[in-house]
Coordinates of C-alpha atoms in Angstrom, one line a residue:
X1 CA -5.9 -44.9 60.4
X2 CA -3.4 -45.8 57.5
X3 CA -0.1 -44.3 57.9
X4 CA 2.8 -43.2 55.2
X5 CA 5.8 -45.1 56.1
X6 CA 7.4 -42.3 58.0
X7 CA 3.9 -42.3 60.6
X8 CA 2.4 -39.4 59.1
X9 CA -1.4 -40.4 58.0
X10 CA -2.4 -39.9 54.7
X11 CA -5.4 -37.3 56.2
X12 CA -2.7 -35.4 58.2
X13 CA -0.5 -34.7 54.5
X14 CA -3.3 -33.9 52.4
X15 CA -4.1 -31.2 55.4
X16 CA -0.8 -30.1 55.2
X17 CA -1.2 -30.1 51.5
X18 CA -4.1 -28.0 51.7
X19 CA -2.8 -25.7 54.3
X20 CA 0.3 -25.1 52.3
X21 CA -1.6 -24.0 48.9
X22 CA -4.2 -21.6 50.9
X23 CA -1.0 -20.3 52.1
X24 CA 0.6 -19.8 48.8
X25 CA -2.5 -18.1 47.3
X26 CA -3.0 -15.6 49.9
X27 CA 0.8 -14.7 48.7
X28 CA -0.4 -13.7 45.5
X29 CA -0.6 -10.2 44.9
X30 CA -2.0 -8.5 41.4
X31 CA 0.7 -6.5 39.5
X32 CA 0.9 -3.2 40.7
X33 CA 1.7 -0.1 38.7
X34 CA 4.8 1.9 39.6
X35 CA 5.6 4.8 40.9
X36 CA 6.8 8.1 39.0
X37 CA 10.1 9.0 41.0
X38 CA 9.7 12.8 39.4
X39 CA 6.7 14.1 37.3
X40 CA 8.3 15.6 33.9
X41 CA 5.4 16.9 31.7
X42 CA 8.3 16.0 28.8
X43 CA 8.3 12.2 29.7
X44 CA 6.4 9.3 29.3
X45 CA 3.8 7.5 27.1
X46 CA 2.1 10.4 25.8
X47 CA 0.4 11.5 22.4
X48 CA 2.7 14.4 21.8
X49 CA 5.7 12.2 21.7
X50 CA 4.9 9.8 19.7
X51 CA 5.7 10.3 16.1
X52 CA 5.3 8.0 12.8
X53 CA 8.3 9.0 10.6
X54 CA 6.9 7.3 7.3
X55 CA 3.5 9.2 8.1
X56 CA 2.3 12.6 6.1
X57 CA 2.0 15.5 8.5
X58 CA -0.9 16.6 5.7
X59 CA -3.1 13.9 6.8
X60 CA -4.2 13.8 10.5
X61 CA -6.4 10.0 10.9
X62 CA -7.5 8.8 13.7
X63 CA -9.3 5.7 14.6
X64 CA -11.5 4.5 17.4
X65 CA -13.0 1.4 18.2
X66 CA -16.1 0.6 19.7
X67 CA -16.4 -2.3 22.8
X68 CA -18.4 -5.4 21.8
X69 CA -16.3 -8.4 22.2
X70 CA -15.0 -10.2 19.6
X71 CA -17.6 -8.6 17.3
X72 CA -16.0 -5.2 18.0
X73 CA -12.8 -6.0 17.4
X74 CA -13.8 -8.3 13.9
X75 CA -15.4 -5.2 12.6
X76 CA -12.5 -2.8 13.3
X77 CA -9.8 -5.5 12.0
X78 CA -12.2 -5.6 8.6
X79 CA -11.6 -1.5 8.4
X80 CA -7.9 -1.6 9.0
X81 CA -8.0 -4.4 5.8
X82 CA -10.3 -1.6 3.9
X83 CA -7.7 0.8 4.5
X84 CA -4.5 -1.2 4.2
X85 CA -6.1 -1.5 0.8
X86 CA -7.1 2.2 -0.1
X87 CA -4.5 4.1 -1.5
X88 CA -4.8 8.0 -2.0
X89 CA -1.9 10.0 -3.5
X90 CA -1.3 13.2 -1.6
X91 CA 2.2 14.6 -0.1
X92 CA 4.7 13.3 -3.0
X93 CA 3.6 9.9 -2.7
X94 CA 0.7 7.0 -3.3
X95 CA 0.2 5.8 0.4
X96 CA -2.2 3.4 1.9
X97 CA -4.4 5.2 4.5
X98 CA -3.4 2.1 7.4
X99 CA 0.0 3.6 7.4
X100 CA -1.2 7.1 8.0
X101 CA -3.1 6.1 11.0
X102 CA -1.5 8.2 13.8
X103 CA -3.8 7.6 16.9
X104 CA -6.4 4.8 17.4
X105 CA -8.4 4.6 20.8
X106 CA -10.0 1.0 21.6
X107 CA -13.2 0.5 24.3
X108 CA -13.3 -3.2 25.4
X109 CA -13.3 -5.7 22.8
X110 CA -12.1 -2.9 20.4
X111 CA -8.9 -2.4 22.8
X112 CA -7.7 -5.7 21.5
X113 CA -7.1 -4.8 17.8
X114 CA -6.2 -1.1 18.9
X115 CA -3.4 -2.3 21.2
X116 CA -1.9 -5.0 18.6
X117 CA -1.9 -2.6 16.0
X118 CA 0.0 -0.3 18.0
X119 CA 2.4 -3.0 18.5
X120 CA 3.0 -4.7 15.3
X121 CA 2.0 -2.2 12.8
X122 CA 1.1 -4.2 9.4
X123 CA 1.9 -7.7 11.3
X124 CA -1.7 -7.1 12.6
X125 CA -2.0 -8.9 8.9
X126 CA -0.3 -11.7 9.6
X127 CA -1.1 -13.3 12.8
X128 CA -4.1 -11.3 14.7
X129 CA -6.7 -13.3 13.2
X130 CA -4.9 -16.4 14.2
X131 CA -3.7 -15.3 17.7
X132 CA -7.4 -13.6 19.0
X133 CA -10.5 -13.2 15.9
X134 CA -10.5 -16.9 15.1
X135 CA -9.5 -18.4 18.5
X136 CA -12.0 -19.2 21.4
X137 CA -10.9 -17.0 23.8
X138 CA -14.3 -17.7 26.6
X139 CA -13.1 -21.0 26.4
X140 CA -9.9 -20.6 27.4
X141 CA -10.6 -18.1 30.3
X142 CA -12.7 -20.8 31.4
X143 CA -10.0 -23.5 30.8
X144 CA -7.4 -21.3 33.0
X145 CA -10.2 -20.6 36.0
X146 CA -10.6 -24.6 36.3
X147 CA -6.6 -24.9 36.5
X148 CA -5.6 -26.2 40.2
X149 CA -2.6 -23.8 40.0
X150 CA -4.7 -21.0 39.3
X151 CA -7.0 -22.0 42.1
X152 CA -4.5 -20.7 44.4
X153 CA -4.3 -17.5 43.6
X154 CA -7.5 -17.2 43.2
X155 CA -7.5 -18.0 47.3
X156 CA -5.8 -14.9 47.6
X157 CA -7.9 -11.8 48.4
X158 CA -5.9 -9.3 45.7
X159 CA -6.4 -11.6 42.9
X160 CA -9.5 -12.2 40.7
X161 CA -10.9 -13.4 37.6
X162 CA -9.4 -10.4 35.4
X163 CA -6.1 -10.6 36.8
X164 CA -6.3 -14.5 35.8
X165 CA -7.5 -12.7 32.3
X166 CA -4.6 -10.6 32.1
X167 CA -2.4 -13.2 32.1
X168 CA -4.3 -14.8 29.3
X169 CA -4.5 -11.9 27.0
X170 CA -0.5 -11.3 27.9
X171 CA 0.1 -15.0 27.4
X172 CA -2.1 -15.2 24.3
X173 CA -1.7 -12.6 22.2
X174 CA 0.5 -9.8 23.9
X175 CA 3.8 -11.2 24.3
X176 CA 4.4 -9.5 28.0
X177 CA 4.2 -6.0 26.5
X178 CA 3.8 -3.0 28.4
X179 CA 3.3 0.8 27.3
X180 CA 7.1 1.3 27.1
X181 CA 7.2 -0.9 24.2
X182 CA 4.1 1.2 22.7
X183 CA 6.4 4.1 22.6
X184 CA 8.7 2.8 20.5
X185 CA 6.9 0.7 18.2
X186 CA 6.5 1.0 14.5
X187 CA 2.0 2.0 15.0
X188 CA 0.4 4.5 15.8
X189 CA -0.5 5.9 19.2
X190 CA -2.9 4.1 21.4
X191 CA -5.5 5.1 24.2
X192 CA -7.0 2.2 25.8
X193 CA -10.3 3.0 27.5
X194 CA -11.7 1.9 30.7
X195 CA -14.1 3.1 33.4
X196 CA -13.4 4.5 36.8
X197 CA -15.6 2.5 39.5
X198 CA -15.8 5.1 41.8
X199 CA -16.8 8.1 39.7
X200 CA -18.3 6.9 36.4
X201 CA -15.6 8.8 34.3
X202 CA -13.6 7.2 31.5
X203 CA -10.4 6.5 32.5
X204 CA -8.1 6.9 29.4
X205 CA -4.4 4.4 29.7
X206 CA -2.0 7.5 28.9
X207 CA 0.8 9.2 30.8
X208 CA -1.5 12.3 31.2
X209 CA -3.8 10.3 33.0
X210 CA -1.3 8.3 34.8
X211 CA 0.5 12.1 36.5
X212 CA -2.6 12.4 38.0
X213 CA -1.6 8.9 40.0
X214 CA 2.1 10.0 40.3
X215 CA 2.8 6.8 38.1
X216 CA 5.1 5.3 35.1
X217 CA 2.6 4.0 32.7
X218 CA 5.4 2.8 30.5
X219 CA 6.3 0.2 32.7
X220 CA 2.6 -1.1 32.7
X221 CA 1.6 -4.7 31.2
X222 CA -0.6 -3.6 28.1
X223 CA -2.9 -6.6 28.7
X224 CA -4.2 -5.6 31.9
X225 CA -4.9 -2.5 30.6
X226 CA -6.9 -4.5 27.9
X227 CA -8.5 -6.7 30.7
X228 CA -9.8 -3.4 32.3
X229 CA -11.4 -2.0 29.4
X230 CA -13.0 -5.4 29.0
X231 CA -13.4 -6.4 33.0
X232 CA -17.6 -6.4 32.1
X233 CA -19.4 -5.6 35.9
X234 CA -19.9 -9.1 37.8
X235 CA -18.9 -10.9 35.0
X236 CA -15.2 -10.3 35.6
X237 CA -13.8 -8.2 38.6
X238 CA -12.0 -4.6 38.5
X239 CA -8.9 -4.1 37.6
X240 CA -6.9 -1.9 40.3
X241 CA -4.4 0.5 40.6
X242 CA -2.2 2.1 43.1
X243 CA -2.2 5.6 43.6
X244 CA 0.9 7.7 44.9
X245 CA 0.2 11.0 45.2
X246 CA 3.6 12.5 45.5
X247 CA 6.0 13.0 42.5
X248 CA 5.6 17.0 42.2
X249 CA 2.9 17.0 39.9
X250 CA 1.3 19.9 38.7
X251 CA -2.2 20.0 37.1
X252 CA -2.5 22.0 33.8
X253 CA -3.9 25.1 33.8
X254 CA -7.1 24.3 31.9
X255 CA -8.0 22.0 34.8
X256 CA -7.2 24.5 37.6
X257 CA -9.2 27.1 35.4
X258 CA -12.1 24.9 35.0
X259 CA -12.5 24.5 38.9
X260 CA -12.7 27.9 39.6
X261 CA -16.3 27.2 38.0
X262 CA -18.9 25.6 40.1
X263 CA -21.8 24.3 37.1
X264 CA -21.7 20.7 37.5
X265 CA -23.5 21.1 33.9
X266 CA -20.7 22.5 32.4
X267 CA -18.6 19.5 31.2
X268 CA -15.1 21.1 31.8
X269 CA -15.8 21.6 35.5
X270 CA -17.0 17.7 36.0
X271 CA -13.9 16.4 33.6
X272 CA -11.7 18.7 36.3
X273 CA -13.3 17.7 39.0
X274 CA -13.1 14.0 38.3
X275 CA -9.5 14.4 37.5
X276 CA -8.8 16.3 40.9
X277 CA -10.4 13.1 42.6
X278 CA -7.3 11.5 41.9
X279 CA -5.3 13.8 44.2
X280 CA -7.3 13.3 47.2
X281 CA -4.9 11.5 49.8
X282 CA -7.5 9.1 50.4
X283 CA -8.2 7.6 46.9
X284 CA -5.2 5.2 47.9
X285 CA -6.4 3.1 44.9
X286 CA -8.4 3.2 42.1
X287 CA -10.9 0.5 40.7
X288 CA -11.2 0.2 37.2
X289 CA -14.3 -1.6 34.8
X290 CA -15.4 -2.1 31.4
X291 CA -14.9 0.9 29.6
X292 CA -18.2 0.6 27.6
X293 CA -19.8 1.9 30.9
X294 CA -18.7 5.3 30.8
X295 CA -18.2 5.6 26.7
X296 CA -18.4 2.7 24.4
X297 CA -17.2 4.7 21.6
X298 CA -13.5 6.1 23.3
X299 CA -13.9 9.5 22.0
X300 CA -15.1 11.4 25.5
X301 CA -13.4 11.6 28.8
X302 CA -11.4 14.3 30.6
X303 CA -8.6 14.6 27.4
X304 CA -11.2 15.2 24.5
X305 CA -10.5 18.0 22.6
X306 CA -13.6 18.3 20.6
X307 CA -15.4 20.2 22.8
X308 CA -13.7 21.5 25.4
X309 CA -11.0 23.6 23.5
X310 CA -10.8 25.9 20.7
X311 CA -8.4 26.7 18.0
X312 CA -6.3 29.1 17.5
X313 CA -6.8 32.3 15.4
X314 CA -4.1 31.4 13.6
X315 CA -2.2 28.3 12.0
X316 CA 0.6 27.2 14.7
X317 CA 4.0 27.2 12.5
X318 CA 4.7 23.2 13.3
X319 CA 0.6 22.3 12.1
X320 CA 1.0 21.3 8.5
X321 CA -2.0 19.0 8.7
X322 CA -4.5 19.7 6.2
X323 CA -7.2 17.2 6.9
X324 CA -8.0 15.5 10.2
X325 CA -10.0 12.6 10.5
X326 CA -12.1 10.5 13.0
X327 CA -13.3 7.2 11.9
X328 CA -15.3 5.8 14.4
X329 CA -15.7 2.0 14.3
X330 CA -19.1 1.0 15.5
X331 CA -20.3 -2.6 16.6
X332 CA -23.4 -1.8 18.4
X333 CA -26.3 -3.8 17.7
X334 CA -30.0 -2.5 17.5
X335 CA -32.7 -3.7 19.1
X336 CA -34.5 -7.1 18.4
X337 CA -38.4 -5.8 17.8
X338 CA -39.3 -9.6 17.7
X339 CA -39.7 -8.8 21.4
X340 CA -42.6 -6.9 21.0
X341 CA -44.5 -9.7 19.0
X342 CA -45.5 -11.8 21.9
X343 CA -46.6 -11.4 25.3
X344 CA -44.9 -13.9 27.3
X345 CA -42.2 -12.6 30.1
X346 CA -38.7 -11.7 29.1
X347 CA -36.1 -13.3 30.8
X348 CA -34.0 -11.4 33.2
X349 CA -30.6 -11.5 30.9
X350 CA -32.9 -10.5 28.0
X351 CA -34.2 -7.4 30.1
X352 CA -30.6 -6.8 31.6
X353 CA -29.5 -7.0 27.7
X354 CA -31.7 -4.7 26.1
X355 CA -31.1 -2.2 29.2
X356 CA -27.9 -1.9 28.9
X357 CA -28.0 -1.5 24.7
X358 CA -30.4 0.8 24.7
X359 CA -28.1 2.7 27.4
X360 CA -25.6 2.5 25.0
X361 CA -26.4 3.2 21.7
X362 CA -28.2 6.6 23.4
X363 CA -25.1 7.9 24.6
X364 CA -23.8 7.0 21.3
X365 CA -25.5 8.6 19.4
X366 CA -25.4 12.1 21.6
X367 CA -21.5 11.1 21.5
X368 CA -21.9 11.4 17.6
X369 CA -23.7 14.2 17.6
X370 CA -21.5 15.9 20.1
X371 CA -18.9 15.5 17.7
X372 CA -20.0 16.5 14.8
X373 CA -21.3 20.6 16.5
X374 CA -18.1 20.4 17.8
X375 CA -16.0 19.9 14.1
X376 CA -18.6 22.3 12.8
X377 CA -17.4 24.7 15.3
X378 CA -13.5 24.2 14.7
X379 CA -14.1 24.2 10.9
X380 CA -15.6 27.7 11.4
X381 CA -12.4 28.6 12.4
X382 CA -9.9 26.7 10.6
X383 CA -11.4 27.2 7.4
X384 CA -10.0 30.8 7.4
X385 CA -6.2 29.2 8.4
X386 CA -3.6 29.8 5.4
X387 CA -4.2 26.8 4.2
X388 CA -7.4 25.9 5.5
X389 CA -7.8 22.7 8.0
X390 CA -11.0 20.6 7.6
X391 CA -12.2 18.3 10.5
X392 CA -14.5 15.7 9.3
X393 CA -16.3 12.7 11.3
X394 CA -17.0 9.3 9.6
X395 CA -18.9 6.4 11.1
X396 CA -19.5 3.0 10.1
X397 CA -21.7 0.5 11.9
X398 CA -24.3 -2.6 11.3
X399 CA -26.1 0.5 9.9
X400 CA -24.9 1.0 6.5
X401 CA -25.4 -2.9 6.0
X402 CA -27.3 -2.7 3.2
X403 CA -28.6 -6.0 3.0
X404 CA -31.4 -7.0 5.4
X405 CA -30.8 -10.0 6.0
X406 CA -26.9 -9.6 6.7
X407 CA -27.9 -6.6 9.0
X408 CA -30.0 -9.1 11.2
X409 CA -27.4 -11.9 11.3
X410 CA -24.8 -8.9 12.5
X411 CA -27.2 -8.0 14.9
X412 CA -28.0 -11.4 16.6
X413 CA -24.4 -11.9 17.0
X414 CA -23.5 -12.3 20.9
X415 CA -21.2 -9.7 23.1
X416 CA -18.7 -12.2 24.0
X417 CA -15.1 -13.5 23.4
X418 CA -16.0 -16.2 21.2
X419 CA -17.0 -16.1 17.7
X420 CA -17.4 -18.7 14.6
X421 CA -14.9 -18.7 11.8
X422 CA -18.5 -17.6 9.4
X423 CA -19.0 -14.9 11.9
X424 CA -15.7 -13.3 12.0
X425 CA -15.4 -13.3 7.7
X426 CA -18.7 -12.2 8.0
X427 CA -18.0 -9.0 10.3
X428 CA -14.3 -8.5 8.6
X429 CA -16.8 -8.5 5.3
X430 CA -19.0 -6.1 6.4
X431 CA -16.7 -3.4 7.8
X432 CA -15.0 -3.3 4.9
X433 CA -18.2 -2.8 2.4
X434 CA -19.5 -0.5 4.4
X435 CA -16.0 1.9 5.0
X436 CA -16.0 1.7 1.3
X437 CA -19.1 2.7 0.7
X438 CA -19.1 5.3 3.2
X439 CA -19.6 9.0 1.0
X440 CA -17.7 10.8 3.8
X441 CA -15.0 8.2 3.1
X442 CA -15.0 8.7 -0.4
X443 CA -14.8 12.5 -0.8
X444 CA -12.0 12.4 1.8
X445 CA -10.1 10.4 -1.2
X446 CA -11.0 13.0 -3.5
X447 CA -9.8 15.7 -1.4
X448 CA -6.2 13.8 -0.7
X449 CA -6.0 13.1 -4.3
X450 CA -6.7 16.7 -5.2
X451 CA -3.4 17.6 -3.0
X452 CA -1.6 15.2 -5.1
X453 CA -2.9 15.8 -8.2
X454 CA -3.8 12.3 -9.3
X455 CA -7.1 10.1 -9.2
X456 CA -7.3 7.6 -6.5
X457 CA -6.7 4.1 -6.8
X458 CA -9.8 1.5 -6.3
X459 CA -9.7 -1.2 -3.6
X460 CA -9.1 -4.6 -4.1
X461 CA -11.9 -6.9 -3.4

């Protein structure tokens, strides 16, 4: 048997070899989340901290974006253009509506804009395309899974393919960010979406979900939070988290007076309940998947509070918002009824496909509808307010294409991370026509003008 010079056979090293990577994977761990030393309702990443001092307090606009891969996050990056472009005067000023975005929620491929928005603010302008819409990101996932080094950790039993993803996103277009630097970033506030294996539930990336883990979100990577809103079942593994249990947390009192209910119908009780989950000493760790699985739209989960709170009689002194606004970015595709024209066999990822979109796009649209009783409801009330508040729901989707042909090409477009350069101009194109075009979009102009006093300025094209 040939031998090195120092009598060690060339067989014996590369066993050696081999024995010391196996080794060296099975040392990788994935991140973990840490521990909250000391709940403090007060502290951490949370909604009612964060503020936008450039921002009018009249005007109350929030965004969510839908999952879909890079199609998703195309057609929400072609809205923010639409409304870095819209100007309304209202509160002593002109103002473009992308600066008065105060909260934006992301599902999936939507988390991706979401999360660099909240970021960089208006740099979203300058580099997102660049960094994520035009870049093949399948590729290079695939590229870092055929990496040697990366085959080692990938020995390791607490790493897997959307930990090797995190580290791409972070790498690619997140710059090592976590939820700390959310807080004190120029954009708005950011709920990123995912799904909780165990329950179903939407599992929401905020402190108020986080207490209920006895953990600092604010120390927390943002891209693995992104991975795990886009970690889709089997194609990628869960993303988990440690639970802790013990930091002298106290649930609030809506969820402790929702469990003294027992109608697993009503919708407060099973948001408590799966919350309560958490506190079990058991639940040592939780598993977390696409978020499209449990709300592909980002608007439900056990913090909405469309439907599960009222207002008050009465205007709160500190509430000077006037109009509040959800625009809901939607990238769901419709069916293909081509199908349906011949009578050969589908083929299981076509069946598995059209499964999973009709699933979708039903709980969509009962999400939708949801919404709009439950504004109808509030505006009952808040229209009597001194002066009035108005809640108002706007969607865009591949719906309001106009065009029939366009429509089809939109729809044909794949869930996945990797889109043509025509694609994503197409998408960015079609977002922005139809937010335009939108006449729930265009009387809320007229009504900000009408607080200012002055007509609105047209878009650029």
């Amino acid at each position: 048997m040939r031998r090195s010079k120092r009598g060690v056979s060339v067989r014996e090293t590369a066993l050696a070899l081999c024995l010391g990577l196996v080794l060296s994977g099975c040392g990788t761990y994935f991140p973990v989340n840490e521990p909250l030393p000391a709940w403090d309702a007060s502290e951490g990443y949370r909604a009612s901290r964060h503020h936008l001092p450039l921002a009018s307090e009249e005007l109350l606009l929030m965004l969510a974006f839908s999952g879909g891969g890079t199609r998703a996050s195309a057609f929400a990056y072609g809205a923010l253009e639409e409304l870095a472009v819209t100007h309304a005067a209202f509160d002593g000023r002109v103002r473009s509506l992308v600066d008065e975005v105060d909260a934006v929620s992301g599902v999936s491929g939507g988390s991706f804009t979401a999360a660099y928005l909240g970021l960089h603010g208006r740099r979203i302008f300058e580099d997102f395309p660049d960094r994520f819409l035009h870049h093949d990101v399948t590729s290079g996932l695939i590229f870092r899974l055929l990496l040697p080094t990366n085959w080692l950790k990938l020995f390791s039993p607490y790493w897997a393919r959307s930990d090797l993803a995190a580290e791409y996103y972070d790498a690619r277009v997140f710059d090592g960010a976590t939820f700390g630097d959310l807080a004190v970033a120029s954009g708005p506030f950011v709920a990123i979406h995912a799904t909780d294996l165990t329950t179903g539930s939407p599992f929401a990336f905020v402190q108020e979900q986080f207490d209920y883990l006895c953990s600092d979100l604010s120390r927390y990577p943002v891209s693995r939070a992104v991975a795990a809103s886009a970690a889709v079942p089997l194609v990628m593994s869960p993303i988990t988290l440690r639970n802790y249990h013990d930091c002298g947390f106290v649930p609030p009192a809506w969820v402790r007076e929702a469990q003294a209910g027992s109608s697993v119908l009503d919708r407060n009780y099973v948001n408590a309940r799966n919350l309560m989950a958490y506190r079990d000493p058991r639940r040592r760790y939780v598993r977390l998947v696409d978020g499209v699985v449990s709300d592909n739209l980002g608007v439900r989960g056990p913090f909405e509070g469309w439907s599960s709170q009222e207002p008050p009689a009465e205007r709160p002194p500190t509430d000077r918002a006037r109009e509040v606004v959800l625009l809901i970015v939607n990238a769901q595709t419709t069916p293909d009824v081509a199908w349906d024209s011949f009578d050969l066999p589908l083929s299981l990822s076509v069946i598995l496909d059209a499964a999973t979109s009709a699933q979708v796009n039903r709980y969509n649209l009962e999400t939708v509808e949801l919404l709009t009783r439950s504004f109808e409801v509030w505006n009952t009330q808040t229209g009597t307010w001194k002066p009035p508040q108005r809640f108002h729901l706007i969607e865009i989707s591949f719906i309001d294409v106009k065009d029939p042909a366009e429509r089809s090409r939109l729809n044909r477009m794949p869930t996945s991370l990797s889109l043509n350069d025509e694609q994503v101009t197409q998408l960015r194109r079609a977002a922005r026509v139809a937010l335009r075009n939108d006449p729930g979009f265009r009387a809320l102009l007229e009504r900000l003008n009408q607080l200012g006093g002055e007509a609105p300025q047209a878009s650029s094209r």
